PDB file of C-alpha atoms in Angstrom:
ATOM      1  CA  UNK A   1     -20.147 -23.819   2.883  1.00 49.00           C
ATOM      2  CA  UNK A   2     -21.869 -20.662   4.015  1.00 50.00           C
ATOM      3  CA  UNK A   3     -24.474 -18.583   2.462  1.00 48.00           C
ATOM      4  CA  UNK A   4     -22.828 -16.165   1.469  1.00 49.00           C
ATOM      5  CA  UNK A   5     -20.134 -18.110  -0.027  1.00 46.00           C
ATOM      6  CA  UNK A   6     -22.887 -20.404  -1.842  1.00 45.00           C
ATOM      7  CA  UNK A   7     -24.898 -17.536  -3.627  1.00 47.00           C
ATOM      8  CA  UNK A   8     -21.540 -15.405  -4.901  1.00 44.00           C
ATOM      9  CA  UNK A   9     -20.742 -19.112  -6.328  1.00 46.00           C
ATOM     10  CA  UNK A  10     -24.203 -19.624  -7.710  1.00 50.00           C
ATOM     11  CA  UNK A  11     -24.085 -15.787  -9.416  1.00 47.00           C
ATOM     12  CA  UNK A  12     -20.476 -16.630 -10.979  1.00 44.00           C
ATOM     13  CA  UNK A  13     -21.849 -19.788 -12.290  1.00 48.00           C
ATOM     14  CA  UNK A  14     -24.967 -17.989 -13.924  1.00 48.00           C
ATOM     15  CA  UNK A  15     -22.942 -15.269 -15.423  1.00 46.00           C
ATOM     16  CA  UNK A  16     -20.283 -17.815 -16.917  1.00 41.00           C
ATOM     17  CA  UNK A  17     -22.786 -19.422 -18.933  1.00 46.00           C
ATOM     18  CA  UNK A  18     -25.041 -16.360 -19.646  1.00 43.00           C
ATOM     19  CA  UNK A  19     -22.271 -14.530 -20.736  1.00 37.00           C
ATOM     20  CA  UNK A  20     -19.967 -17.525 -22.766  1.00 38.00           C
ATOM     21  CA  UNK A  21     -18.455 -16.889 -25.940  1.00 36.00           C
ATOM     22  CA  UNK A  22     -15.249 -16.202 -27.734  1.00 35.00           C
ATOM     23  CA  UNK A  23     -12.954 -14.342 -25.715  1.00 34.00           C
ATOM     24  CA  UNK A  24     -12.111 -11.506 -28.221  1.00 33.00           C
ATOM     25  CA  UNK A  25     -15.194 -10.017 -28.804  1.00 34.00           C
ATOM     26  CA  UNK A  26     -16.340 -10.083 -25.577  1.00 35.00           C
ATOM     27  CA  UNK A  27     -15.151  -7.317 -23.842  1.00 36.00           C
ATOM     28  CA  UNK A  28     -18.381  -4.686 -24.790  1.00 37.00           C
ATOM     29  CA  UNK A  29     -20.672  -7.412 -25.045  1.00 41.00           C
ATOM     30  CA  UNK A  30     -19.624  -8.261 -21.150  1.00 41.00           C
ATOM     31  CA  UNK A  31     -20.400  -4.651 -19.555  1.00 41.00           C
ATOM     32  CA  UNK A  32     -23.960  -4.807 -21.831  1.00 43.00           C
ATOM     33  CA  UNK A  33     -24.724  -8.072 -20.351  1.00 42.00           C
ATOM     34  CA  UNK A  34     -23.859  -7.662 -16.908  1.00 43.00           C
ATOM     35  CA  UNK A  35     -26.553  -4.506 -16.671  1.00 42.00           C
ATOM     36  CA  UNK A  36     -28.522  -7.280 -17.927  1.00 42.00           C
ATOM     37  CA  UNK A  37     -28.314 -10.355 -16.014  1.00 42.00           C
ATOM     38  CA  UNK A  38     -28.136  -8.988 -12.622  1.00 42.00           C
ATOM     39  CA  UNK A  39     -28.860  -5.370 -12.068  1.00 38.00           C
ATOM     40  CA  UNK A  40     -29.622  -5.782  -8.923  1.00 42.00           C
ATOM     41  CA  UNK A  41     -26.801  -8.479  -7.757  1.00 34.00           C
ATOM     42  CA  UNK A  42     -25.363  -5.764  -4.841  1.00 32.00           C
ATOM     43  CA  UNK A  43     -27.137  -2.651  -3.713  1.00 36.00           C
ATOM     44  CA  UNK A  44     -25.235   0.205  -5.682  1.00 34.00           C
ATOM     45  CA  UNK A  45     -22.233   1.360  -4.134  1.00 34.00           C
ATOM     46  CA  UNK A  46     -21.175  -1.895  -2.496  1.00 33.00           C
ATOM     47  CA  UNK A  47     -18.771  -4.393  -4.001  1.00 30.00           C
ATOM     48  CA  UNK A  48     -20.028  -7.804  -3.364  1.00 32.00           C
ATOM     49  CA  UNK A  49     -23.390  -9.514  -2.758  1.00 32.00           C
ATOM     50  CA  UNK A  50     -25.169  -8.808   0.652  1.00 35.00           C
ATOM     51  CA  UNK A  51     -27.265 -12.286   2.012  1.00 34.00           C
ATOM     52  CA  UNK A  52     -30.242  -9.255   2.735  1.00 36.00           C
ATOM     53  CA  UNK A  53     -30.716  -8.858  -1.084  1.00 39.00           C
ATOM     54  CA  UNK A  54     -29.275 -11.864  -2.974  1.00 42.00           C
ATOM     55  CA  UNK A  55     -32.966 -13.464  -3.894  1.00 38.00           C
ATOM     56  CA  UNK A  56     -33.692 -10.735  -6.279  1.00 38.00           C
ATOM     57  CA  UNK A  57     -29.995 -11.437  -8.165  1.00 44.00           C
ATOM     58  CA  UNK A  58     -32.570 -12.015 -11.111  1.00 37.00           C
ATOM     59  CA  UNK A  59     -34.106  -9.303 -11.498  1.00 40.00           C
ATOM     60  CA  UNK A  60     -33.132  -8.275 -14.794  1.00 42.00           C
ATOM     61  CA  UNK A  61     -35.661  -7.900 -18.055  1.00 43.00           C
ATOM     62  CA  UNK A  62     -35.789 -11.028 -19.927  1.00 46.00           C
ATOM     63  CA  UNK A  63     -34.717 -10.446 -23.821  1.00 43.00           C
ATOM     64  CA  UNK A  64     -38.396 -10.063 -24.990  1.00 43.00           C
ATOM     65  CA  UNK A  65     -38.940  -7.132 -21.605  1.00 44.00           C
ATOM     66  CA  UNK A  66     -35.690  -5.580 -22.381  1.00 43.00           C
ATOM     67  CA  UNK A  67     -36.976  -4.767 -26.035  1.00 41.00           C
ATOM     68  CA  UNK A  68     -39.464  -2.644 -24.523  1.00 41.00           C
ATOM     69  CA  UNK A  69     -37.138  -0.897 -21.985  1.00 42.00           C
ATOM     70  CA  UNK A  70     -35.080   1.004 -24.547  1.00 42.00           C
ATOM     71  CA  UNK A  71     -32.141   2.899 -24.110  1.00 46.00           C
ATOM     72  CA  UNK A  72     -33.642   6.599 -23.207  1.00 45.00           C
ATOM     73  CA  UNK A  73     -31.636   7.578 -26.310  1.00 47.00           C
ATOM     74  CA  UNK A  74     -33.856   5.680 -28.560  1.00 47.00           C
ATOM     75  CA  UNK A  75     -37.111   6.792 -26.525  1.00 51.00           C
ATOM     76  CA  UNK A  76     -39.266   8.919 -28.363  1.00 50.00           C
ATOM     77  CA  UNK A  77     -41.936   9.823 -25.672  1.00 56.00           C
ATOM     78  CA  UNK A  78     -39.508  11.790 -23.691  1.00 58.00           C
ATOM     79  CA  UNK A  79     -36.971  13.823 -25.399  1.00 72.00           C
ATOM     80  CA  UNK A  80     -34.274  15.699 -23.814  1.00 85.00           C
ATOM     81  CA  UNK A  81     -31.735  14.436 -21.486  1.00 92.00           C
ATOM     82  CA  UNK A  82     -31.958  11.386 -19.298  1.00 95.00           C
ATOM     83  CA  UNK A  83     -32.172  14.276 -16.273  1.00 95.00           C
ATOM     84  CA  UNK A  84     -35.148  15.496 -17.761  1.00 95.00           C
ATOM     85  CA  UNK A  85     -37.006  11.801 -18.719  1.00 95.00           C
ATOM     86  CA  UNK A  86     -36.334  10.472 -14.514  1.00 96.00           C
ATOM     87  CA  UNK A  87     -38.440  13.737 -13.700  1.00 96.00           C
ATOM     88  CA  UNK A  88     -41.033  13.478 -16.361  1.00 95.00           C
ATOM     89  CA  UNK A  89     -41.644   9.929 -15.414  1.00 96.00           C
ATOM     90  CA  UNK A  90     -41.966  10.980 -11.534  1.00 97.00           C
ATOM     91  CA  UNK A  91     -44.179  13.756 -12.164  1.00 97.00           C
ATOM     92  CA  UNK A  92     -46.140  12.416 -14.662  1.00 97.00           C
ATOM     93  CA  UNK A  93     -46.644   8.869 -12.311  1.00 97.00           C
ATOM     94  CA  UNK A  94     -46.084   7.074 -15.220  1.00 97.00           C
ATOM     95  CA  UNK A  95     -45.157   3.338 -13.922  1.00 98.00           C
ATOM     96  CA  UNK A  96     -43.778   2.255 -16.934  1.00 97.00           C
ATOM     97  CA  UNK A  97     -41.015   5.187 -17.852  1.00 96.00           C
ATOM     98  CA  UNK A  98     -40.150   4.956 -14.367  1.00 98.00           C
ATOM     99  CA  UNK A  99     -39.118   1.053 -14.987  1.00 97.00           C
ATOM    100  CA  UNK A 100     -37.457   2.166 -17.795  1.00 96.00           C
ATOM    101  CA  UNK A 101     -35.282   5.055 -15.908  1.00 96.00           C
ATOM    102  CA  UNK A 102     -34.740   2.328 -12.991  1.00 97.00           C
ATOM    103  CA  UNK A 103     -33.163   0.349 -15.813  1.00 95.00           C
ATOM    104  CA  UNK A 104     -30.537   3.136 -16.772  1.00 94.00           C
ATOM    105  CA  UNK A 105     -29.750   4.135 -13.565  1.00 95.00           C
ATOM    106  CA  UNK A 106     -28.974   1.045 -12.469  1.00 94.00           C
ATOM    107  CA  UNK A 107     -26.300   1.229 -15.875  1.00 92.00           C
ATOM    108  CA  UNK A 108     -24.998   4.280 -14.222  1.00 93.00           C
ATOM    109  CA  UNK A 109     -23.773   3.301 -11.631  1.00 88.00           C
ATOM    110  CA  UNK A 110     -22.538   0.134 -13.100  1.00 89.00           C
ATOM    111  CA  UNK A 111     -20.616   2.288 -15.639  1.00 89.00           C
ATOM    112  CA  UNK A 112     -19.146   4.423 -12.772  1.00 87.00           C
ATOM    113  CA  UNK A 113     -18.196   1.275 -11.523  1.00 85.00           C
ATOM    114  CA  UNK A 114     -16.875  -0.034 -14.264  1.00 83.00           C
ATOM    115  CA  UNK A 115     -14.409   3.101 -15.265  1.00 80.00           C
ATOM    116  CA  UNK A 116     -12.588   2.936 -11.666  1.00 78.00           C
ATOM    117  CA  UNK A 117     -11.487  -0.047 -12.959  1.00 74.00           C
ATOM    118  CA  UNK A 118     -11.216   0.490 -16.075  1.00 70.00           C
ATOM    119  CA  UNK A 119      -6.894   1.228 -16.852  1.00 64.00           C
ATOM    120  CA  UNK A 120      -6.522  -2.588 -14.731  1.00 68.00           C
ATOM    121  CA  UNK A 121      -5.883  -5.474 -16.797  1.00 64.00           C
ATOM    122  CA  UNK A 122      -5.828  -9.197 -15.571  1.00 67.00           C
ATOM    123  CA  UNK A 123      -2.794 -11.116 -16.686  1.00 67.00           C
ATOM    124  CA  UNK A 124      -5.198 -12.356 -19.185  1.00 69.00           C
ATOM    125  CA  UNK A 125      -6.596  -9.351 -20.715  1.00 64.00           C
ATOM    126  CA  UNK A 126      -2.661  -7.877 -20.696  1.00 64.00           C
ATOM    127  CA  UNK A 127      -2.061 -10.812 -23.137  1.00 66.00           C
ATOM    128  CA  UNK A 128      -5.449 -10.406 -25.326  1.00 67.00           C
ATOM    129  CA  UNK A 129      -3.892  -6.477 -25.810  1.00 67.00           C
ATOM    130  CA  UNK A 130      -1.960  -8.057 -28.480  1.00 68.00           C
ATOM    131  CA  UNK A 131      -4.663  -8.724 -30.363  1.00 79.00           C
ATOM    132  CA  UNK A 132      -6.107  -5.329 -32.722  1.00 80.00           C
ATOM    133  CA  UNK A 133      -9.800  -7.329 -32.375  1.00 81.00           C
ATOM    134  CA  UNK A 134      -9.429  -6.904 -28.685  1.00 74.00           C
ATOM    135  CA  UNK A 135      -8.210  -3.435 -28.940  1.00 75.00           C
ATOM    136  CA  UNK A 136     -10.796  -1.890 -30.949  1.00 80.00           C
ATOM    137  CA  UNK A 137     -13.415  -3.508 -29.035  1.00 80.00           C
ATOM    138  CA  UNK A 138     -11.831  -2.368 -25.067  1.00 75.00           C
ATOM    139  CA  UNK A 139     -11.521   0.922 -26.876  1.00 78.00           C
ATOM    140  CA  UNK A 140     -15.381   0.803 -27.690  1.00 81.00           C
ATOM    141  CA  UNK A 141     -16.423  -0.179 -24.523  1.00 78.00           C
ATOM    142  CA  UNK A 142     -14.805   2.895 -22.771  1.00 80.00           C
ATOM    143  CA  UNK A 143     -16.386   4.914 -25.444  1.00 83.00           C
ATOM    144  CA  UNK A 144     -19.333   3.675 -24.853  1.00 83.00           C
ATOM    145  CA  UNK A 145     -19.060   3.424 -21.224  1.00 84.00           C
ATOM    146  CA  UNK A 146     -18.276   7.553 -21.486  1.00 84.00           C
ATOM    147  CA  UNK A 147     -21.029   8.282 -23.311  1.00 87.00           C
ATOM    148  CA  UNK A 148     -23.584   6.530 -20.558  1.00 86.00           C
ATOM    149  CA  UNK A 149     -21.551   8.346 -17.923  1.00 89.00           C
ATOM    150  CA  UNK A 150     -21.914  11.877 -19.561  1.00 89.00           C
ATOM    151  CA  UNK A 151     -25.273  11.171 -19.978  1.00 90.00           C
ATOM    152  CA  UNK A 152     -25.647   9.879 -15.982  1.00 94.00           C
ATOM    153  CA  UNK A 153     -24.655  13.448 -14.480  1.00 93.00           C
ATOM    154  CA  UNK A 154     -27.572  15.195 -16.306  1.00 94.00           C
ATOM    155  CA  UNK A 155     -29.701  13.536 -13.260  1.00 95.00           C
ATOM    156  CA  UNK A 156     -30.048  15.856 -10.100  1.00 93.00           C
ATOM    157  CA  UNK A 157     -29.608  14.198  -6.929  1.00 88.00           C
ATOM    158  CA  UNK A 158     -28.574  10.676  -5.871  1.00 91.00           C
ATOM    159  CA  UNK A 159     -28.057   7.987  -8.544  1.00 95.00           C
ATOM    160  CA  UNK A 160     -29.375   5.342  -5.641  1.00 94.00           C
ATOM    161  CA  UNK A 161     -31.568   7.732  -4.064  1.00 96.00           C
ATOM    162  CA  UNK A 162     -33.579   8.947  -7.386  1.00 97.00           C
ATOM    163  CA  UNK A 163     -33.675   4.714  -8.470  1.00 97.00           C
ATOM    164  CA  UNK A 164     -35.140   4.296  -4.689  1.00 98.00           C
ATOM    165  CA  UNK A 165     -38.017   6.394  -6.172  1.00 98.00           C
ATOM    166  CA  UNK A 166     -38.714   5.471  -9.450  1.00 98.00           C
ATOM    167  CA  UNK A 167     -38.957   1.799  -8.685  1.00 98.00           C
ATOM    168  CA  UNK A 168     -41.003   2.720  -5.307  1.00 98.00           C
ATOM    169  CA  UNK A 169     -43.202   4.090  -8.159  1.00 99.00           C
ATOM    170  CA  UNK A 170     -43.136   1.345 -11.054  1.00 98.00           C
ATOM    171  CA  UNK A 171     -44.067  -0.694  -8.244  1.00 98.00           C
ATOM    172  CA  UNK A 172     -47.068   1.096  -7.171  1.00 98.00           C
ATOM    173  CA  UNK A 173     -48.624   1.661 -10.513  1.00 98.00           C
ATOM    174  CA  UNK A 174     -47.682  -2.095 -10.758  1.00 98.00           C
ATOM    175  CA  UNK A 175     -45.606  -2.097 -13.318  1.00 98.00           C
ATOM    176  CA  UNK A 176     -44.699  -6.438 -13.458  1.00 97.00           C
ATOM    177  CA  UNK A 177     -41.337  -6.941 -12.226  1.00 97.00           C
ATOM    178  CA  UNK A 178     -40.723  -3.769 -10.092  1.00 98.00           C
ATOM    179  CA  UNK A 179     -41.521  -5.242  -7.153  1.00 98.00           C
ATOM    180  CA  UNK A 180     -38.596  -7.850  -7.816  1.00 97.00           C
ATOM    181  CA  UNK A 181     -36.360  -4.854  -8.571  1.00 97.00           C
ATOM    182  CA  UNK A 182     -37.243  -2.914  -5.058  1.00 97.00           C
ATOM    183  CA  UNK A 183     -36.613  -6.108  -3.245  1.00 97.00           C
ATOM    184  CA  UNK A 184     -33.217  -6.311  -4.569  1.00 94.00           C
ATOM    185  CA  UNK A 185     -32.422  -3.215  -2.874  1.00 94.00           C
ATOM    186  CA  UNK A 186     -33.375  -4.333   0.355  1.00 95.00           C
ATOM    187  CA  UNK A 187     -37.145  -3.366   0.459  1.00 97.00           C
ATOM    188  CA  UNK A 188     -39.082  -5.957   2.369  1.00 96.00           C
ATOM    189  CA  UNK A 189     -42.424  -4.288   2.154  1.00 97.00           C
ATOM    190  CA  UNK A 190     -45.190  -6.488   2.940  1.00 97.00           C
ATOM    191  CA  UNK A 191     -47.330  -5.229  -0.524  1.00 98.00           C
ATOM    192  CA  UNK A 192     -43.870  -5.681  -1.922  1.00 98.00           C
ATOM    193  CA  UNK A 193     -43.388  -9.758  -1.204  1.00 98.00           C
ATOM    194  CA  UNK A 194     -47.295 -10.140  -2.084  1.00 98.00           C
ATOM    195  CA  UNK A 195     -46.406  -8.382  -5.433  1.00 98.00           C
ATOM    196  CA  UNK A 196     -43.724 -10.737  -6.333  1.00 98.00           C
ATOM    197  CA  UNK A 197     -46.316 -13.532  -6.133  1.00 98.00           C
ATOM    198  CA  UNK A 198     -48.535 -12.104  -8.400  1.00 98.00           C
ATOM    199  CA  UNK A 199     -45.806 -11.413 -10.843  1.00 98.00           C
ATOM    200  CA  UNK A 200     -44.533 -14.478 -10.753  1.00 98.00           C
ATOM    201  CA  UNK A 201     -47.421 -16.539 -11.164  1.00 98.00           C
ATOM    202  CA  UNK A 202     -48.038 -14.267 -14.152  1.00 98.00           C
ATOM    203  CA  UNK A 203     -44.587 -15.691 -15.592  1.00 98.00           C
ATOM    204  CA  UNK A 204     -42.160 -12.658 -15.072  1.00 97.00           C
ATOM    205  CA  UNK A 205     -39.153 -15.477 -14.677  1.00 96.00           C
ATOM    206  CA  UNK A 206     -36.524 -12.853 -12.617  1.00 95.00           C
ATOM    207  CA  UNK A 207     -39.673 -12.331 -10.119  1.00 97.00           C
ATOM    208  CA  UNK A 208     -40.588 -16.004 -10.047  1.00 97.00           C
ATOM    209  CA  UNK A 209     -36.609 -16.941 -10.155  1.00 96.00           C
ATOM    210  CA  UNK A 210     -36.575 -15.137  -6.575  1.00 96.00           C
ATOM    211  CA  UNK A 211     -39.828 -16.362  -5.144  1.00 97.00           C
ATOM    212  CA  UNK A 212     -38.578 -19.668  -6.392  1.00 96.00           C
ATOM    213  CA  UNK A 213     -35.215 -19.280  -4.593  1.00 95.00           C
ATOM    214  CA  UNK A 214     -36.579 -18.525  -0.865  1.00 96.00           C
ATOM    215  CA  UNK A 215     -38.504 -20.380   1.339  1.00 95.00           C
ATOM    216  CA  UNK A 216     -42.406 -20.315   0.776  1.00 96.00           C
ATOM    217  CA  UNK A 217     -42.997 -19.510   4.444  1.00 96.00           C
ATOM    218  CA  UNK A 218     -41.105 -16.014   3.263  1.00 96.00           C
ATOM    219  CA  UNK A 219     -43.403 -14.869   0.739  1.00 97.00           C
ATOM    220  CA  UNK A 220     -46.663 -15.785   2.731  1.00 97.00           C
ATOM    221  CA  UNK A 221     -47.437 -18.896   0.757  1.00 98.00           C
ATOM    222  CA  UNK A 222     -48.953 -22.810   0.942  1.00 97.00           C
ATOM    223  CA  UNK A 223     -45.965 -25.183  -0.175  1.00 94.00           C
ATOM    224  CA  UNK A 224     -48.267 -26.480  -2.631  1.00 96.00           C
ATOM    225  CA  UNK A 225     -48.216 -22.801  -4.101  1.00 97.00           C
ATOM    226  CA  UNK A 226     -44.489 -22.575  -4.148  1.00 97.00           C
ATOM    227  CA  UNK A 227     -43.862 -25.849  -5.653  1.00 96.00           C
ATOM    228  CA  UNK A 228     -46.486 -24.648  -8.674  1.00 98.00           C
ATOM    229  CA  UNK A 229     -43.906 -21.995  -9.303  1.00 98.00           C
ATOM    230  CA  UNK A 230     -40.944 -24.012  -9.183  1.00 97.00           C
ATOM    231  CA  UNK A 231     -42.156 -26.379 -11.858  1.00 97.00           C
ATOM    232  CA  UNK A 232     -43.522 -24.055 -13.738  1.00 98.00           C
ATOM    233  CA  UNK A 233     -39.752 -23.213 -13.930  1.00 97.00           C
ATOM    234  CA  UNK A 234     -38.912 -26.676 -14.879  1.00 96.00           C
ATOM    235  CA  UNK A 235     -41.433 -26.715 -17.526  1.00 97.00           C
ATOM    236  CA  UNK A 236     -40.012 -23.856 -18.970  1.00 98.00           C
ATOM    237  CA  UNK A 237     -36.971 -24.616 -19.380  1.00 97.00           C
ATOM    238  CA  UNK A 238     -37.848 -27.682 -21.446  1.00 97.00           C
ATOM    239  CA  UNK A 239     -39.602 -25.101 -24.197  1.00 97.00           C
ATOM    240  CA  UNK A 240     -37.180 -25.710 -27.539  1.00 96.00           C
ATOM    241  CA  UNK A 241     -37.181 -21.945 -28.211  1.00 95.00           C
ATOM    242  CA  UNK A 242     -36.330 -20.030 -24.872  1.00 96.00           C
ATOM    243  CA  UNK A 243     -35.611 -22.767 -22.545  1.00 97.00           C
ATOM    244  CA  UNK A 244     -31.877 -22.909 -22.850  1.00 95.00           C
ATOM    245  CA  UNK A 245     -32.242 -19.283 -21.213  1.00 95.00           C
ATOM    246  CA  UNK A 246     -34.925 -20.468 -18.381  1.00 97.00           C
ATOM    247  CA  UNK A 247     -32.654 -22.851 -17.755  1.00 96.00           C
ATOM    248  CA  UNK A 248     -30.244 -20.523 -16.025  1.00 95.00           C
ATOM    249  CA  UNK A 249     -32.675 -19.389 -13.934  1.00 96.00           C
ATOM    250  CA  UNK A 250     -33.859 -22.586 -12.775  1.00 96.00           C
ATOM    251  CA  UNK A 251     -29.868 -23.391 -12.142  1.00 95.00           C
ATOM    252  CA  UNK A 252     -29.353 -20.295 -10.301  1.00 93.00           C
ATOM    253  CA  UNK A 253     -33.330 -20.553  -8.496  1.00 95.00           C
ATOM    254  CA  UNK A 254     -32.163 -23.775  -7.068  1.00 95.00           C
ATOM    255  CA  UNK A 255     -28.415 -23.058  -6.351  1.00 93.00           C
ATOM    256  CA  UNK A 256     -30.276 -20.072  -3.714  1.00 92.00           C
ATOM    257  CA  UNK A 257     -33.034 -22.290  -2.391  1.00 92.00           C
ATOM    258  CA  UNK A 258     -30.612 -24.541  -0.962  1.00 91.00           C
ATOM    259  CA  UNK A 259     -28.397 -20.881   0.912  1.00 88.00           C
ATOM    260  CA  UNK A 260     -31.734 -18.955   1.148  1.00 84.00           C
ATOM    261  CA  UNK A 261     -34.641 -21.422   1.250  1.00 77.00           C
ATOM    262  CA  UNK A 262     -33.325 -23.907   3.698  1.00 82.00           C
ATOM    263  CA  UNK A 263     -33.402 -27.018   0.920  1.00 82.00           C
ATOM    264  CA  UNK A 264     -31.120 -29.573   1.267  1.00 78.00           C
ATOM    265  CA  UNK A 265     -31.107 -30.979  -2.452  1.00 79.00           C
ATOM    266  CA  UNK A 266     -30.636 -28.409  -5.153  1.00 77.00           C
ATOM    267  CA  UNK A 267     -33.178 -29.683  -7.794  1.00 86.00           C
ATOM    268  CA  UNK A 268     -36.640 -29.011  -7.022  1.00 91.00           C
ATOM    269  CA  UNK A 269     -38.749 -31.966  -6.882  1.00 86.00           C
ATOM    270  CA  UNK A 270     -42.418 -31.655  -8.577  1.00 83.00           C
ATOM    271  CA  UNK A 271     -43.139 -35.495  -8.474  1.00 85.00           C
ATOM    272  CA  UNK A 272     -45.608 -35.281  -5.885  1.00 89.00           C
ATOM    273  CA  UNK A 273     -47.543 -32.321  -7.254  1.00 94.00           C
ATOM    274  CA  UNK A 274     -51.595 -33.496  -7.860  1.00 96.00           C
ATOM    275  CA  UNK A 275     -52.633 -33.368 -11.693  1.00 96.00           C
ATOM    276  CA  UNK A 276     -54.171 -29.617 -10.845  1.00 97.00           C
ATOM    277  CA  UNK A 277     -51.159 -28.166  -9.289  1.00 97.00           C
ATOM    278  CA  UNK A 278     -49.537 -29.656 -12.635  1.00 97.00           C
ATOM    279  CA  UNK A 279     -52.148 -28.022 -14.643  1.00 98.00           C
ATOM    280  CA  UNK A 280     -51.752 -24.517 -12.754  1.00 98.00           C
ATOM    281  CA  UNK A 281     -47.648 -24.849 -13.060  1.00 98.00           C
ATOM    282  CA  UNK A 282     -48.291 -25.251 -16.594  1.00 98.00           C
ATOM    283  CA  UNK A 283     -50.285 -22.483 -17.318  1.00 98.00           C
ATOM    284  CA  UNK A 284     -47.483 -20.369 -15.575  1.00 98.00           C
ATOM    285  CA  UNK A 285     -44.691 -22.099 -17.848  1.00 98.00           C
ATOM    286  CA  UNK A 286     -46.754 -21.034 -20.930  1.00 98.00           C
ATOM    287  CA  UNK A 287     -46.917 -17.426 -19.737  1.00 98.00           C
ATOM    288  CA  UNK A 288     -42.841 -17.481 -19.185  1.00 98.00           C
ATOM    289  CA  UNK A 289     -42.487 -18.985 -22.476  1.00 97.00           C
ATOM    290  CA  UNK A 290     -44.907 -16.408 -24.076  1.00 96.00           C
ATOM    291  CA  UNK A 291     -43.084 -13.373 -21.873  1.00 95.00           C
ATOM    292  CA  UNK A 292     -39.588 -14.840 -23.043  1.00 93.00           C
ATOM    293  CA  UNK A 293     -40.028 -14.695 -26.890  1.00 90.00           C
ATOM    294  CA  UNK A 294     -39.084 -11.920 -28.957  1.00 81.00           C
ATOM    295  CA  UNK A 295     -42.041 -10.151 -30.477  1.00 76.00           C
ATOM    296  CA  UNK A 296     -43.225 -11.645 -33.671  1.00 71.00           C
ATOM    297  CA  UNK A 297     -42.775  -9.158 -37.034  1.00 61.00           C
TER     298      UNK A 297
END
C-alpha cells in the first residue's frame, strides 16, 4: 500500500473513533470536531492530505489546551472583530493570541470549505432528512457555520497567508505546540523540528504524536530519545482518566511511523528501553496526562 494511501487510511480511522456517536445529533458536533482533531490534516485550500505535511495531522489542542484557546467571541482581552484581534496579536507580539487567531483561522477556512458543500447530501444524510432531530441540528450547523464565515471576512488579506504569520509568531515567542502547527503547513525550519522536540518531551501529545510518527533520524535525534517519546505515549494511554483519548494518538502515531518513519510493525516496541529511559518516558507520560485533564474547579 503506498504512503499516501496508508496515512488518508490512518486519518479516517482516527476521526471515526474520535468523532463516534449517534448519528442524529451529530451533524454540528462533526464540523466542531473536525477543526479539532486535525486542523492541520491538508494545507488550506487543498482537498486531500499531501505526504509533505501529514506528520503534523495532530496538531490540534488537546481538550484541556482548547479551553484556553477560546472562541475570539468569548475573548475578553481583545474586543472588536476577529479582523481587529489577528492585528492586535501581530503588533502587540503576543505569542499566545496569535495561537489563538491560528486556531480560528484555521475554522475559516474549514467553514468556507464546508459551505461549498454544504446543499450535497449523501444517500445517507438524504434519508436522516426525515428525521426533525436531524433537521434542526443541519439547520444549526449552517447557522453556525454563517456566523464564523461573517465573522472570517472582517480579516484583511489572505486567510492562509495571515495564519502563515501568526503561527511563524506563536512559534517564535514559543508558544508549546506552534511549532507542530507551522510544520503542518509545510515549514521544515531547522529551529522548527528542534522545537517539536522540546514540546514534545514537555508532553504536548499532537507535537509528540508527530515526532512520534517520523523517523528519529528526521528530527535530529538518538533512537534511544525517540523511543522515550513513543512510550511515553504508551504510558499515557494506559492513564484511567484521559487515556482512552491518548490512545488515538498512539493508534494514529504508529499507523504514520510505519508510511512516514520507515517501521515495519505498527506498535512501537519499548521492551528494550534501560530502567532510565523508562524513568524519563514516564516523566513525559505524567506531563501528557497532566496537559490532557480539564482544569480542576
Amino acid at each position: 500500500m503506498a504512503a499516501g494511501t496508508v496515512v488518508i487510511f490512518a486519518f479516517f480511522s482516527f476521526c471515526t473513533k474520535y468523532f463516534e456517536k449517534p448519528v442524529e445529533h451529530s451533524v454540528l458536533g462533526a464540523e466542531k470536531a473536525a477543526a479539532r482533531a486535525a486542523p492541520d490534516m491538508v494545507e488550506s485550500g487543498s482537498g486531500k492530505p499531501t505526504a509533505e505535511n501529514q506528520s503534523a495531522l495532530t496538531s490540534a489542542p488537546a481538550p484541556a489546551e482548547e479551553q484556553q484557546l477560546n472562541s475570539f467571541e468569548k475573548n475578553e482581552k481583545y474586543p472588536g472583530t476577529l479582523g481587529d484581534q489577528v492585528m492586535k496579536a501581530l503588533d502587540s507580539r503576543d505569542g499566545v493570541m496569535a495561537m489563538k487567531m491560528a486556531n480560528e483561522l484555521f475554522r475559516c477556512d474549514m467553514a468556507t470549505r464546508m459551505q461549498a458543500r454544504a446543499g450535497s447530501l449523501s444517500t445517507e444524510e438524504a434519508e436522516l432528512q426525515k428525521s426533525a432531530s436531524f433537521r434542526e441540528a443541519r439547520a444549526e450547523s449552517q447557522r453556525e457555520r454563517q456566523r464564523t464565515i461573517s465573522n472570517c471576512q472582517t480579516v484583511a488579506g489572505g486567510i492562509i497567508e495571515m495564519r502563515a504569520r501568526l503561527l511563524l509568531l506563536a512559534t517564535e515567542q514559543r508558544v508549546v505546540g506552534a511549532a507542530a502547527k507551522e510544520f503542518a503547513t509545510g515549514v521544515r525550519r531547522p529551529e522548527v523540528l528542534k522545537f517539536m522536540v522540546e514540546d514534545a518531551r514537555e508532553g504536548d501529545l499532537n507535537t509528540l504524536a508527530s515526532v512520534a510518527g517520523h523517523s528519529a533520524a528526521f528530527f535530529g535525534i538518538s533512537s534511544e530519545a525517540h523511543n522515550i517519546l513513543r512510550s511515553a505515549l504508551r504510558i499515557a494511554a494506559e492513564d484511567r482518566e484521559v487515556g482512552q483519548e491518548v490512545q488515538l494518538y498512539l493508534e494514529l502515531a504508529e499507523s504514520l511511523s510505519v508510511a512516514l518513519g520507515g517501521e515495519v510493525k505498527k506498535k512501537f516496541d519499548s521492551t528494550n528501553l534501560s530502567a532510565e529511559d523508562k524513568e524519563q518516558a514516564r516523566i513525559i507520560a505524567e506531563k501528557i496526562i497532566k496537559r490532557m485533564r480539564p482544569p480542576r474547579s
